């Protein structure tokens, strides 16, 4: 492999792998391309790297094509493997990881002669703007790249905010629900406290349930909400566009009115929420910064549980456990976590109450979901970019500041000519940028952008 690269893609989850596939497929001259990940295989990332067959996609198969211009591509891939699936089915995420990797293999089968491609299992720890840029890897290897793309995806959750953080060093604390090692410590009779009641909590509860876990799980989140279940629906026409809503309150009001109208006509509120999807980045961009902040503070929890829904099979498991008293969700603000003689305790202030209560369990699992605020995270590569002024956090603390084409904004607000990103890191700018239907479009567009320079 040449040590001088045209493009280095840092991160090989869905975003990085599909970007590599588009670059290989669309290049008209030989490319020197590196795809790098801390994980051993491309195409998986956090979402599709799970080894649990009960972790299913939260988007139906018919909407999960990796190629925006070929909507049935995933369904056809399943069919070719004689895997029975209808467009409305929710397939295992590990299977989807195989599909993403297949896209890369297929692209590699038809490259321009002279193309060099390497997938490297290593970690990028620093980038220097030295034209071509210097890329430092954990292994000590140093490469040069004309262009680099951060496809770093979802970061692990940050520890919950409490005054005394000594509990985070306890054996009773599981900091990362996605870590297989951590979860294997949980026994089937261990009662659990989970901080967070969103998709991460549901994933873990479903995995433990399938494994035979039958002890109570108590979940704590600010509002005590859990994601709604998917149901098939008839589409609803888009009713909002950029600039129509000028405040978070106005936006919420319009969505509520439209949902009530749809339901009065026998339609499903889900259709109303999903009708906004294509317009969401435009609506988001048109809101003033302080209204975005208000949305995040007041509306986000409600938006998340209606927008990011779960497969019916997952909702069934959760409903069954709740019915049997094996899963409870509490709304309130976490105040303290501490060890007890038998395990751990979470002290919280319930919503609209003034007396503290506590939950008891064998372990506390942090299920608060991916963190995007770099002030709370330690990521050597991003730290180095911030330190050298090659990137800056977006003003909402959800990712990095980017231009419309995904170019990173440097510390002085200049769009980079060689450093780009796609996927979850663009959340501050686009809001709707974390799932396949959006990222597949970004991957194709960014490939065109990179090949044009
Ligand atoms: C549990 C879960 C389930 C989901 N389910 C769905 C779903 O069903 N449908 C859907 O559309 N979306 C789903 N999503 C949304 C998901 O964000 C996208 O679908 C997509 O997987 C994002 O891919 P990504 O490559 O941007 O990020 P990731 O999957 O997070 O991949 C980023 C990769 O970058 C690597 N990396 C990070 N830093 C470095 C470094 N310094 N050096 C080298 N490598 C590095 C990581 O190891 C990782 O493999 C889910 C997300 C999660 C977390």
CSV table of C-alpha atoms and ligand atoms in Angstrom, one decimal:
chain,number,residue,atom,x,y,z
A,1,UNK,CA,0.0,0.0,0.0
A,2,UNK,CA,1.4,3.4,-1.0
A,3,UNK,CA,1.9,5.6,2.1
A,4,UNK,CA,0.6,8.5,0.1
A,5,UNK,CA,-3.2,8.4,-0.2
A,6,UNK,CA,-5.8,10.3,-2.2
A,7,UNK,CA,-8.5,9.8,0.4
A,8,UNK,CA,-8.3,8.5,4.0
A,9,UNK,CA,-11.7,7.5,5.4
A,10,UNK,CA,-11.6,7.4,9.2
A,11,UNK,CA,-14.3,5.1,10.5
A,12,UNK,CA,-15.8,2.1,8.6
A,13,UNK,CA,-19.4,2.0,9.9
A,14,UNK,CA,-22.2,2.5,7.4
A,15,UNK,CA,-21.0,6.0,6.6
A,16,UNK,CA,-17.4,5.3,5.9
A,17,UNK,CA,-18.0,2.0,4.1
A,18,UNK,CA,-20.7,3.4,1.8
A,19,UNK,CA,-18.5,6.4,1.0
A,20,UNK,CA,-15.7,4.0,0.1
A,21,UNK,CA,-18.0,2.0,-2.1
A,22,UNK,CA,-19.2,5.1,-4.0
A,23,UNK,CA,-15.7,6.4,-4.5
A,24,UNK,CA,-14.5,3.0,-5.8
A,25,UNK,CA,-17.5,2.7,-8.1
A,26,UNK,CA,-17.5,6.3,-9.4
A,27,UNK,CA,-13.8,7.0,-9.8
A,28,UNK,CA,-12.6,7.4,-13.4
A,29,UNK,CA,-8.9,7.3,-12.5
A,30,UNK,CA,-7.0,5.0,-10.2
A,31,UNK,CA,-7.5,5.9,-6.6
A,32,UNK,CA,-5.3,5.3,-3.5
A,33,UNK,CA,-7.9,4.8,-0.8
A,34,UNK,CA,-7.7,3.9,2.8
A,35,UNK,CA,-10.7,2.8,5.0
A,36,UNK,CA,-9.8,2.7,8.7
A,37,UNK,CA,-11.6,1.4,11.7
A,38,UNK,CA,-10.8,0.4,15.3
A,39,UNK,CA,-13.2,-2.5,14.7
A,40,UNK,CA,-11.9,-5.5,12.8
A,41,UNK,CA,-14.5,-5.5,10.0
A,42,UNK,CA,-15.9,-2.8,7.7
A,43,UNK,CA,-19.6,-2.1,7.3
A,44,UNK,CA,-20.6,-2.8,10.9
A,45,UNK,CA,-19.9,0.2,13.2
A,46,UNK,CA,-21.8,0.3,16.4
A,47,UNK,CA,-25.3,-0.3,15.0
A,48,UNK,CA,-24.6,-3.3,12.8
A,49,UNK,CA,-21.6,-4.8,14.7
A,50,UNK,CA,-23.9,-6.3,17.3
A,51,UNK,CA,-23.6,-10.1,17.8
A,52,UNK,CA,-27.2,-10.4,19.2
A,53,UNK,CA,-29.7,-11.7,16.6
A,54,UNK,CA,-32.5,-10.1,18.6
A,55,UNK,CA,-31.2,-6.7,17.8
A,56,UNK,CA,-33.3,-5.8,14.8
A,57,UNK,CA,-33.3,-2.7,12.6
A,58,UNK,CA,-35.6,0.1,13.7
A,59,UNK,CA,-36.4,0.9,10.1
A,60,UNK,CA,-38.3,-1.5,7.9
A,61,UNK,CA,-36.3,-3.4,5.3
A,62,UNK,CA,-38.0,-1.6,2.4
A,63,UNK,CA,-36.5,1.7,3.6
A,64,UNK,CA,-33.0,0.3,4.3
A,65,UNK,CA,-31.4,0.2,0.9
A,66,UNK,CA,-27.8,1.5,1.1
A,67,UNK,CA,-28.3,3.1,-2.3
A,68,UNK,CA,-30.7,6.1,-2.5
A,69,UNK,CA,-31.1,5.6,-6.3
A,70,UNK,CA,-31.9,1.9,-5.9
A,71,UNK,CA,-34.6,1.6,-3.2
A,72,UNK,CA,-35.2,-2.1,-3.4
A,73,UNK,CA,-31.5,-3.0,-3.2
A,74,UNK,CA,-31.6,-4.4,0.3
A,75,UNK,CA,-34.7,-6.4,-0.4
A,76,UNK,CA,-33.1,-7.8,-3.6
A,77,UNK,CA,-29.9,-8.7,-1.6
A,78,UNK,CA,-32.1,-10.6,0.9
A,79,UNK,CA,-34.0,-12.3,-1.9
A,80,UNK,CA,-30.7,-13.4,-3.6
A,81,UNK,CA,-29.7,-15.1,-0.3
A,82,UNK,CA,-33.2,-16.7,0.0
A,83,UNK,CA,-33.9,-14.8,3.2
A,84,UNK,CA,-37.7,-14.3,3.3
A,85,UNK,CA,-38.4,-10.7,4.0
A,86,UNK,CA,-41.2,-8.2,3.1
A,87,UNK,CA,-40.7,-4.5,2.8
A,88,UNK,CA,-42.3,-3.9,6.2
A,89,UNK,CA,-40.1,-6.5,8.1
A,90,UNK,CA,-37.5,-5.6,10.6
A,91,UNK,CA,-34.4,-7.6,9.9
A,92,UNK,CA,-31.5,-8.4,12.3
A,93,UNK,CA,-28.9,-5.7,12.5
A,94,UNK,CA,-26.0,-8.1,12.2
A,95,UNK,CA,-27.4,-9.2,8.8
A,96,UNK,CA,-27.6,-5.6,7.7
A,97,UNK,CA,-23.8,-5.3,8.6
A,98,UNK,CA,-23.2,-8.2,6.1
A,99,UNK,CA,-25.2,-6.3,3.5
A,100,UNK,CA,-23.2,-3.1,4.0
A,101,UNK,CA,-19.9,-5.0,3.7
A,102,UNK,CA,-21.2,-6.7,0.5
A,103,UNK,CA,-21.7,-3.3,-1.1
A,104,UNK,CA,-18.0,-2.6,-0.5
A,105,UNK,CA,-16.9,-6.0,-1.9
A,106,UNK,CA,-19.1,-5.5,-4.9
A,107,UNK,CA,-17.6,-2.1,-5.6
A,108,UNK,CA,-14.1,-3.5,-5.2
A,109,UNK,CA,-14.9,-6.0,-8.0
A,110,UNK,CA,-15.1,-3.3,-10.6
A,111,UNK,CA,-12.5,-0.7,-9.9
A,112,UNK,CA,-10.4,1.3,-12.4
A,113,UNK,CA,-7.1,-0.7,-13.0
A,114,UNK,CA,-4.3,0.6,-10.8
A,115,UNK,CA,-6.6,1.4,-7.9
A,116,UNK,CA,-5.1,0.7,-4.4
A,117,UNK,CA,-7.6,0.0,-1.6
A,118,UNK,CA,-6.8,-1.0,1.9
A,119,UNK,CA,-9.0,-1.7,4.9
A,120,UNK,CA,-6.9,-1.2,8.1
A,121,UNK,CA,-7.9,-2.2,11.6
A,122,UNK,CA,-6.3,0.6,13.5
A,123,UNK,CA,-7.2,3.9,15.2
A,124,UNK,CA,-6.6,7.4,13.9
A,125,UNK,CA,-5.2,9.4,16.8
A,126,UNK,CA,-4.2,12.7,15.1
A,127,UNK,CA,-4.3,14.6,11.8
A,128,UNK,CA,-2.0,17.4,10.9
A,129,UNK,CA,-2.6,20.0,8.1
A,130,UNK,CA,0.7,19.5,6.2
A,131,UNK,CA,-0.5,19.2,2.6
A,132,UNK,CA,-0.9,16.4,2.0
A,133,UNK,CA,-2.2,15.9,5.6
A,134,UNK,CA,-0.3,13.7,8.0
A,135,UNK,CA,-2.4,11.0,9.6
A,136,UNK,CA,-1.1,9.4,12.8
A,137,UNK,CA,-2.3,5.9,13.8
A,138,UNK,CA,-2.4,4.2,17.2
A,139,UNK,CA,0.0,1.6,15.8
A,140,UNK,CA,2.6,4.3,15.2
A,141,UNK,CA,2.1,4.2,11.4
A,142,UNK,CA,2.1,7.6,9.7
A,143,UNK,CA,0.4,8.2,6.3
A,144,UNK,CA,-0.1,11.1,4.1
A,145,UNK,CA,-3.5,11.9,2.5
A,146,UNK,CA,-4.7,14.6,0.1
A,147,UNK,CA,-8.2,14.4,1.5
A,148,UNK,CA,-9.6,12.9,4.7
A,149,UNK,CA,-13.1,12.1,5.9
A,150,UNK,CA,-14.3,11.8,9.5
A,151,UNK,CA,-16.8,9.0,9.5
A,152,UNK,CA,-16.6,8.6,13.2
A,153,UNK,CA,-20.3,8.0,13.8
A,154,UNK,CA,-21.8,7.5,17.2
A,155,UNK,CA,-19.7,8.1,20.3
A,156,UNK,CA,-20.2,6.2,23.5
A,157,UNK,CA,-22.4,7.8,26.1
A,158,UNK,CA,-21.0,10.2,28.6
A,159,UNK,CA,-21.3,9.4,32.3
A,160,UNK,CA,-24.5,10.9,33.7
A,161,UNK,CA,-24.0,14.2,35.4
A,162,UNK,CA,-24.0,13.9,39.2
A,163,UNK,CA,-22.0,15.7,41.9
A,164,UNK,CA,-20.0,12.8,43.3
A,165,UNK,CA,-18.6,10.9,40.4
A,166,UNK,CA,-16.7,8.3,42.4
A,167,UNK,CA,-19.3,5.7,41.6
A,168,UNK,CA,-18.1,5.6,38.0
A,169,UNK,CA,-15.1,3.7,39.1
A,170,UNK,CA,-17.2,1.1,40.9
A,171,UNK,CA,-17.5,-2.6,39.7
A,172,UNK,CA,-21.3,-1.9,40.0
A,173,UNK,CA,-21.2,0.6,37.1
A,174,UNK,CA,-21.5,-0.5,33.5
A,175,UNK,CA,-20.5,2.6,31.6
A,176,UNK,CA,-21.3,1.4,28.1
A,177,UNK,CA,-24.4,-0.7,27.3
A,178,UNK,CA,-23.1,-1.5,23.8
A,179,UNK,CA,-20.0,-3.2,25.2
A,180,UNK,CA,-20.4,-7.0,25.0
A,181,UNK,CA,-17.9,-7.6,27.9
A,182,UNK,CA,-19.8,-5.3,30.2
A,183,UNK,CA,-23.1,-6.9,29.6
A,184,UNK,CA,-21.8,-10.4,30.1
A,185,UNK,CA,-21.2,-9.5,33.8
A,186,UNK,CA,-24.9,-9.3,34.3
A,187,UNK,CA,-26.5,-12.5,35.7
A,188,UNK,CA,-30.0,-13.6,34.9
A,189,UNK,CA,-31.2,-13.0,38.5
A,190,UNK,CA,-29.5,-9.5,38.8
A,191,UNK,CA,-32.0,-6.7,39.3
A,192,UNK,CA,-30.8,-3.7,37.2
A,193,UNK,CA,-31.0,0.1,37.2
A,194,UNK,CA,-30.8,1.5,33.7
A,195,UNK,CA,-30.2,5.3,33.3
A,196,UNK,CA,-32.0,6.2,30.1
A,197,UNK,CA,-35.2,4.7,28.7
A,198,UNK,CA,-34.6,5.1,24.9
A,199,UNK,CA,-33.4,2.8,22.2
A,200,UNK,CA,-30.2,1.8,24.0
A,201,UNK,CA,-32.2,0.7,27.0
A,202,UNK,CA,-34.6,-1.3,24.8
A,203,UNK,CA,-31.7,-3.0,23.0
A,204,UNK,CA,-30.2,-4.1,26.2
A,205,UNK,CA,-33.5,-5.2,27.8
A,206,UNK,CA,-34.4,-7.3,24.7
A,207,UNK,CA,-30.9,-8.9,24.6
A,208,UNK,CA,-31.1,-9.8,28.3
A,209,UNK,CA,-34.7,-11.1,28.0
A,210,UNK,CA,-33.7,-13.4,25.2
A,211,UNK,CA,-30.8,-14.7,27.4
A,212,UNK,CA,-33.3,-15.6,30.2
A,213,UNK,CA,-32.9,-12.5,32.4
A,214,UNK,CA,-36.0,-12.5,34.7
A,215,UNK,CA,-35.1,-10.0,37.4
A,216,UNK,CA,-36.7,-6.5,37.6
A,217,UNK,CA,-35.2,-3.7,35.4
A,218,UNK,CA,-35.9,-0.2,36.7
A,219,UNK,CA,-35.2,2.6,34.2
A,220,UNK,CA,-34.8,6.2,35.0
A,221,UNK,CA,-35.0,9.1,32.5
A,222,UNK,CA,-35.9,12.7,32.7
A,223,UNK,CA,-39.4,12.3,31.3
A,224,UNK,CA,-40.0,8.6,31.8
A,225,UNK,CA,-40.8,8.1,28.1
A,226,UNK,CA,-40.0,5.1,25.9
A,227,UNK,CA,-39.9,4.9,22.1
A,228,UNK,CA,-43.2,4.2,20.4
A,229,UNK,CA,-43.8,1.1,18.3
A,230,UNK,CA,-43.9,1.0,14.5
A,231,UNK,CA,-47.2,0.4,12.9
A,232,UNK,CA,-48.0,0.4,9.1
A,233,UNK,CA,-49.7,3.5,8.0
A,234,UNK,CA,-51.0,5.3,4.9
A,235,UNK,CA,-48.7,8.2,4.0
A,236,UNK,CA,-49.6,11.8,4.9
A,237,UNK,CA,-48.6,14.7,2.6
A,238,UNK,CA,-45.8,17.0,3.8
A,239,UNK,CA,-47.4,20.0,5.6
A,240,UNK,CA,-44.4,22.1,6.7
A,241,UNK,CA,-41.4,23.5,4.9
A,242,UNK,CA,-38.4,25.5,5.9
A,243,UNK,CA,-39.3,28.9,7.4
A,244,UNK,CA,-43.0,27.9,8.1
A,245,UNK,CA,-42.3,27.5,11.8
A,246,UNK,CA,-40.3,30.2,13.5
A,247,UNK,CA,-40.0,28.8,17.0
A,248,UNK,CA,-39.9,25.5,18.8
A,249,UNK,CA,-43.3,26.1,20.3
A,250,UNK,CA,-44.8,26.9,16.9
A,251,UNK,CA,-43.3,23.8,15.4
A,252,UNK,CA,-44.7,21.6,18.2
A,253,UNK,CA,-48.1,23.3,17.9
A,254,UNK,CA,-48.2,22.7,14.1
A,255,UNK,CA,-47.2,19.1,14.4
A,256,UNK,CA,-49.8,18.5,17.1
A,257,UNK,CA,-52.6,20.1,15.1
A,258,UNK,CA,-51.7,18.1,12.0
A,259,UNK,CA,-51.5,14.9,14.0
A,260,UNK,CA,-55.0,15.6,15.5
A,261,UNK,CA,-56.3,16.3,12.0
A,262,UNK,CA,-54.9,13.1,10.7
A,263,UNK,CA,-56.3,11.0,13.5
A,264,UNK,CA,-59.7,12.7,13.1
A,265,UNK,CA,-59.6,11.2,9.6
A,266,UNK,CA,-58.7,7.8,10.9
A,267,UNK,CA,-55.1,8.2,9.9
A,268,UNK,CA,-52.0,7.5,12.1
A,269,UNK,CA,-49.9,10.2,13.8
A,270,UNK,CA,-46.8,8.2,12.6
A,271,UNK,CA,-47.6,9.3,9.0
A,272,UNK,CA,-47.6,12.9,10.1
A,273,UNK,CA,-44.2,12.6,11.9
A,274,UNK,CA,-42.7,10.8,8.9
A,275,UNK,CA,-44.0,13.2,6.4
A,276,UNK,CA,-41.6,15.8,7.9
A,277,UNK,CA,-38.5,13.7,7.3
A,278,UNK,CA,-37.3,15.1,4.0
A,279,UNK,CA,-38.0,18.7,5.1
A,280,UNK,CA,-36.4,18.4,8.6
A,281,UNK,CA,-32.9,19.6,7.7
A,282,UNK,CA,-34.4,22.7,6.0
A,283,UNK,CA,-36.9,23.4,8.9
A,284,UNK,CA,-34.0,22.9,11.4
A,285,UNK,CA,-31.7,25.3,9.6
A,286,UNK,CA,-34.4,28.0,9.4
A,287,UNK,CA,-34.9,28.0,13.2
A,288,UNK,CA,-32.8,30.7,15.1
A,289,UNK,CA,-30.1,29.3,17.3
A,290,UNK,CA,-32.0,30.0,20.6
A,291,UNK,CA,-35.1,28.3,19.2
A,292,UNK,CA,-33.0,25.2,18.4
A,293,UNK,CA,-31.8,25.2,22.0
A,294,UNK,CA,-35.3,25.5,23.2
A,295,UNK,CA,-36.3,22.6,21.0
A,296,UNK,CA,-33.5,20.5,22.4
A,297,UNK,CA,-34.4,21.4,26.0
A,298,UNK,CA,-38.2,21.1,25.8
A,299,UNK,CA,-39.3,19.2,22.7
A,300,UNK,CA,-36.5,16.7,22.0
A,301,UNK,CA,-37.5,13.9,24.4
A,302,UNK,CA,-41.1,13.9,22.9
A,303,UNK,CA,-39.7,14.1,19.4
A,304,UNK,CA,-37.3,11.3,19.9
A,305,UNK,CA,-39.8,8.7,21.1
A,306,UNK,CA,-42.3,9.5,18.3
A,307,UNK,CA,-39.7,9.8,15.5
A,308,UNK,CA,-37.3,6.9,16.5
A,309,UNK,CA,-39.7,4.1,16.9
A,310,UNK,CA,-39.1,0.4,17.5
A,311,UNK,CA,-40.0,-2.8,15.7
A,312,UNK,CA,-43.2,-4.4,17.0
A,313,UNK,CA,-41.3,-7.5,18.2
A,314,UNK,CA,-39.2,-5.3,20.5
A,315,UNK,CA,-42.2,-3.4,21.7
A,316,UNK,CA,-43.9,-6.7,22.5
A,317,UNK,CA,-41.0,-7.9,24.7
A,318,UNK,CA,-41.0,-4.6,26.6
A,319,UNK,CA,-44.8,-4.6,27.0
A,320,UNK,CA,-44.7,-8.2,28.3
A,321,UNK,CA,-41.9,-7.4,30.8
A,322,UNK,CA,-43.8,-4.3,32.0
A,323,UNK,CA,-47.0,-6.3,32.3
A,324,UNK,CA,-45.2,-8.9,34.5
A,325,UNK,CA,-43.6,-6.2,36.6
A,326,UNK,CA,-40.1,-7.0,35.2
A,327,UNK,CA,-39.6,-3.5,33.7
A,328,UNK,CA,-40.6,-0.1,35.1
A,329,UNK,CA,-39.8,3.3,33.8
A,330,UNK,CA,-39.5,6.3,36.2
A,331,UNK,CA,-39.4,9.9,35.3
A,332,UNK,CA,-37.1,12.2,37.3
A,333,UNK,CA,-33.7,13.8,37.6
A,334,UNK,CA,-30.7,11.6,38.8
A,335,UNK,CA,-29.1,13.0,41.8
A,336,UNK,CA,-26.6,10.4,43.0
A,337,UNK,CA,-25.3,6.9,42.4
A,338,UNK,CA,-23.7,4.9,45.1
A,339,UNK,CA,-22.7,1.4,46.2
A,340,UNK,CA,-24.7,-0.5,48.7
A,341,UNK,CA,-23.9,-3.7,50.6
A,342,UNK,CA,-25.8,-5.7,48.0
A,343,UNK,CA,-25.2,-3.7,44.9
A,344,UNK,CA,-26.0,-0.1,43.9
A,345,UNK,CA,-28.5,2.6,44.4
A,346,UNK,CA,-29.7,5.5,42.2
A,347,UNK,CA,-31.2,8.5,44.1
A,348,UNK,CA,-33.5,10.7,42.0
A,349,UNK,CA,-36.0,13.5,42.3
A,350,UNK,CA,-39.2,12.3,40.7
A,351,UNK,CA,-40.9,14.7,38.2
A,352,UNK,CA,-43.1,17.3,39.8
A,353,UNK,CA,-42.2,16.0,43.3
A,354,UNK,CA,-40.0,17.4,46.0
A,355,UNK,CA,-39.0,14.3,47.9
A,356,UNK,CA,-36.0,12.2,46.8
A,357,UNK,CA,-36.6,8.5,46.0
A,358,UNK,CA,-34.2,5.7,45.2
A,359,UNK,CA,-33.9,2.6,43.0
A,360,UNK,CA,-31.9,-0.5,44.0
A,361,UNK,CA,-30.2,-3.0,41.8
A,362,UNK,CA,-27.1,-5.2,41.4
A,363,UNK,CA,-25.7,-2.9,38.6
A,364,UNK,CA,-26.3,0.5,37.2
A,365,UNK,CA,-26.1,0.5,33.4
A,366,UNK,CA,-25.6,3.8,31.5
A,367,UNK,CA,-28.1,3.7,28.6
A,368,UNK,CA,-28.2,7.4,27.9
A,369,UNK,CA,-27.3,6.9,24.2
A,370,UNK,CA,-24.5,8.4,22.0
A,371,UNK,CA,-22.9,11.6,23.2
A,372,UNK,CA,-22.0,14.3,20.7
A,373,UNK,CA,-20.7,17.0,23.0
A,374,UNK,CA,-16.9,17.0,22.7
A,375,UNK,CA,-16.6,18.9,26.0
A,376,UNK,CA,-17.8,15.7,27.7
A,377,UNK,CA,-15.9,13.2,25.6
A,378,UNK,CA,-12.3,12.1,25.2
A,379,UNK,CA,-11.6,11.1,21.6
A,380,UNK,CA,-7.8,11.5,20.7
A,381,UNK,CA,-8.4,12.3,17.0
A,382,UNK,CA,-11.1,14.9,17.6
A,383,UNK,CA,-9.2,16.4,20.5
A,384,UNK,CA,-6.2,16.8,18.2
A,385,UNK,CA,-8.3,18.4,15.5
A,386,UNK,CA,-9.8,20.9,18.0
A,387,UNK,CA,-6.3,21.5,19.5
A,388,UNK,CA,-4.8,22.3,16.1
A,389,UNK,CA,-7.8,24.5,15.1
A,390,UNK,CA,-8.8,22.1,12.2
A,391,UNK,CA,-12.3,21.7,13.6
A,392,UNK,CA,-14.6,23.3,16.0
A,393,UNK,CA,-17.7,22.0,17.8
A,394,UNK,CA,-21.0,23.1,16.5
A,395,UNK,CA,-22.8,25.7,18.6
A,396,UNK,CA,-25.3,23.2,19.9
A,397,UNK,CA,-22.7,20.8,21.2
A,398,UNK,CA,-24.1,17.9,19.1
A,399,UNK,CA,-21.1,17.3,16.7
A,400,UNK,CA,-18.8,19.4,14.6
A,401,UNK,CA,-19.4,22.6,12.7
A,402,UNK,CA,-19.6,21.9,9.0
A,403,UNK,CA,-20.3,23.6,5.7
A,404,UNK,CA,-23.2,22.5,3.5
A,405,UNK,CA,-21.0,20.0,1.6
A,406,UNK,CA,-19.7,18.4,4.8
A,407,UNK,CA,-16.4,20.3,4.8
A,408,UNK,CA,-15.2,20.9,8.4
A,409,UNK,CA,-15.2,24.5,9.6
A,410,UNK,CA,-11.8,25.4,11.2
A,411,UNK,CA,-11.4,27.3,14.4
A,412,UNK,CA,-11.7,30.6,12.5
A,413,UNK,CA,-14.8,29.6,10.6
A,414,UNK,CA,-13.1,28.7,7.2
A,415,UNK,CA,-14.4,25.7,5.4
A,416,UNK,CA,-11.7,23.1,4.9
A,417,UNK,CA,-10.7,22.2,1.3
A,418,UNK,CA,-9.5,18.7,2.3
A,419,UNK,CA,-11.2,17.6,5.5
A,420,UNK,CA,-14.9,16.5,5.4
A,421,UNK,CA,-17.4,14.5,7.5
A,422,UNK,CA,-20.7,12.8,7.1
A,423,UNK,CA,-23.3,11.1,9.3
A,424,UNK,CA,-24.0,11.7,13.0
A,425,UNK,CA,-21.2,14.4,13.3
A,426,UNK,CA,-23.4,16.7,11.2
A,427,UNK,CA,-26.3,16.6,13.6
A,428,UNK,CA,-25.9,20.2,14.8
A,429,UNK,CA,-26.3,21.5,11.2
A,430,UNK,CA,-28.9,19.0,9.9
A,431,UNK,CA,-30.6,17.4,13.0
A,432,UNK,CA,-31.8,14.5,10.8
A,433,UNK,CA,-28.5,12.9,9.8
A,434,UNK,CA,-28.0,9.8,11.9
A,435,UNK,CA,-29.9,7.1,10.0
A,436,UNK,CA,-29.4,5.2,6.7
A,437,UNK,CA,-32.0,7.1,4.6
A,438,UNK,CA,-30.1,10.3,5.1
A,439,UNK,CA,-26.5,9.0,5.3
A,440,UNK,CA,-26.8,7.1,2.0
A,441,UNK,CA,-27.5,10.4,0.2
A,442,UNK,CA,-24.6,12.1,2.0
A,443,UNK,CA,-22.2,9.3,1.1
A,444,UNK,CA,-23.1,9.5,-2.7
A,445,UNK,CA,-22.9,13.3,-2.6
A,446,UNK,CA,-19.6,13.4,-0.7
A,447,UNK,CA,-18.0,10.9,-3.1
A,448,UNK,CA,-18.9,13.2,-6.0
A,449,UNK,CA,-17.5,16.2,-4.2
A,450,UNK,CA,-14.2,14.4,-3.4
A,451,UNK,CA,-13.8,13.1,-6.9
A,452,UNK,CA,-14.4,16.5,-8.4
A,453,UNK,CA,-11.4,18.1,-6.7
B,1,LIG,C1,-27.6,0.8,18.4
B,1,LIG,C2,-28.0,1.5,17.1
B,1,LIG,C3,-29.0,1.0,16.3
B,1,LIG,C4,-29.3,1.7,15.1
B,1,LIG,N1,-30.2,1.2,14.3
B,1,LIG,C5,-30.5,1.8,13.1
B,1,LIG,C6,-31.5,1.3,12.2
B,1,LIG,O1,-32.1,0.3,12.4
B,1,LIG,N2,-31.7,2.0,11.0
B,1,LIG,C7,-31.1,3.1,10.7
B,1,LIG,O2,-31.3,3.7,9.7
B,1,LIG,N3,-30.2,3.7,11.6
B,1,LIG,C8,-29.9,3.0,12.8
B,1,LIG,N4,-29.0,3.6,13.6
B,1,LIG,C9,-28.4,4.9,13.3
B,1,LIG,C10,-26.9,4.7,12.9
B,1,LIG,O3,-26.3,5.9,13.4
B,1,LIG,C11,-26.7,4.7,11.3
B,1,LIG,O4,-27.6,3.8,10.7
B,1,LIG,C12,-25.3,4.3,10.9
B,1,LIG,O5,-25.0,3.0,11.5
B,1,LIG,C13,-24.3,5.3,11.3
B,1,LIG,O6,-23.1,4.8,10.8
B,1,LIG,P1,-21.7,5.6,11.0
B,1,LIG,O7,-20.7,4.9,10.2
B,1,LIG,O8,-21.9,7.0,10.8
B,1,LIG,O9,-21.4,5.4,12.6
B,1,LIG,P2,-20.9,4.2,13.4
B,1,LIG,O10,-21.7,3.0,13.2
B,1,LIG,O11,-20.8,4.7,14.8
B,1,LIG,O12,-19.4,3.9,12.9
B,1,LIG,C14,-18.3,4.7,13.1
B,1,LIG,C15,-17.1,3.9,13.1
B,1,LIG,O13,-16.0,4.8,13.3
B,1,LIG,C16,-15.0,4.1,14.1
B,1,LIG,N5,-14.1,5.0,14.7
B,1,LIG,C17,-14.4,6.1,15.5
B,1,LIG,N6,-13.3,6.8,15.8
B,1,LIG,C18,-12.3,6.2,15.1
B,1,LIG,C19,-10.9,6.4,15.1
B,1,LIG,N7,-10.3,7.5,15.7
B,1,LIG,N8,-10.1,5.6,14.3
B,1,LIG,C20,-10.7,4.6,13.6
B,1,LIG,N9,-12.0,4.3,13.7
B,1,LIG,C21,-12.8,5.1,14.4
B,1,LIG,C22,-15.8,3.3,15.1
B,1,LIG,O14,-15.1,2.2,15.5
B,1,LIG,C23,-17.0,2.9,14.2
B,1,LIG,O15,-16.9,1.6,13.7
B,1,LIG,C24,-28.7,2.9,14.8
B,1,LIG,C25,-27.7,3.4,15.7
B,1,LIG,C26,-27.4,2.7,16.8
B,1,LIG,C27,-26.3,3.3,17.8
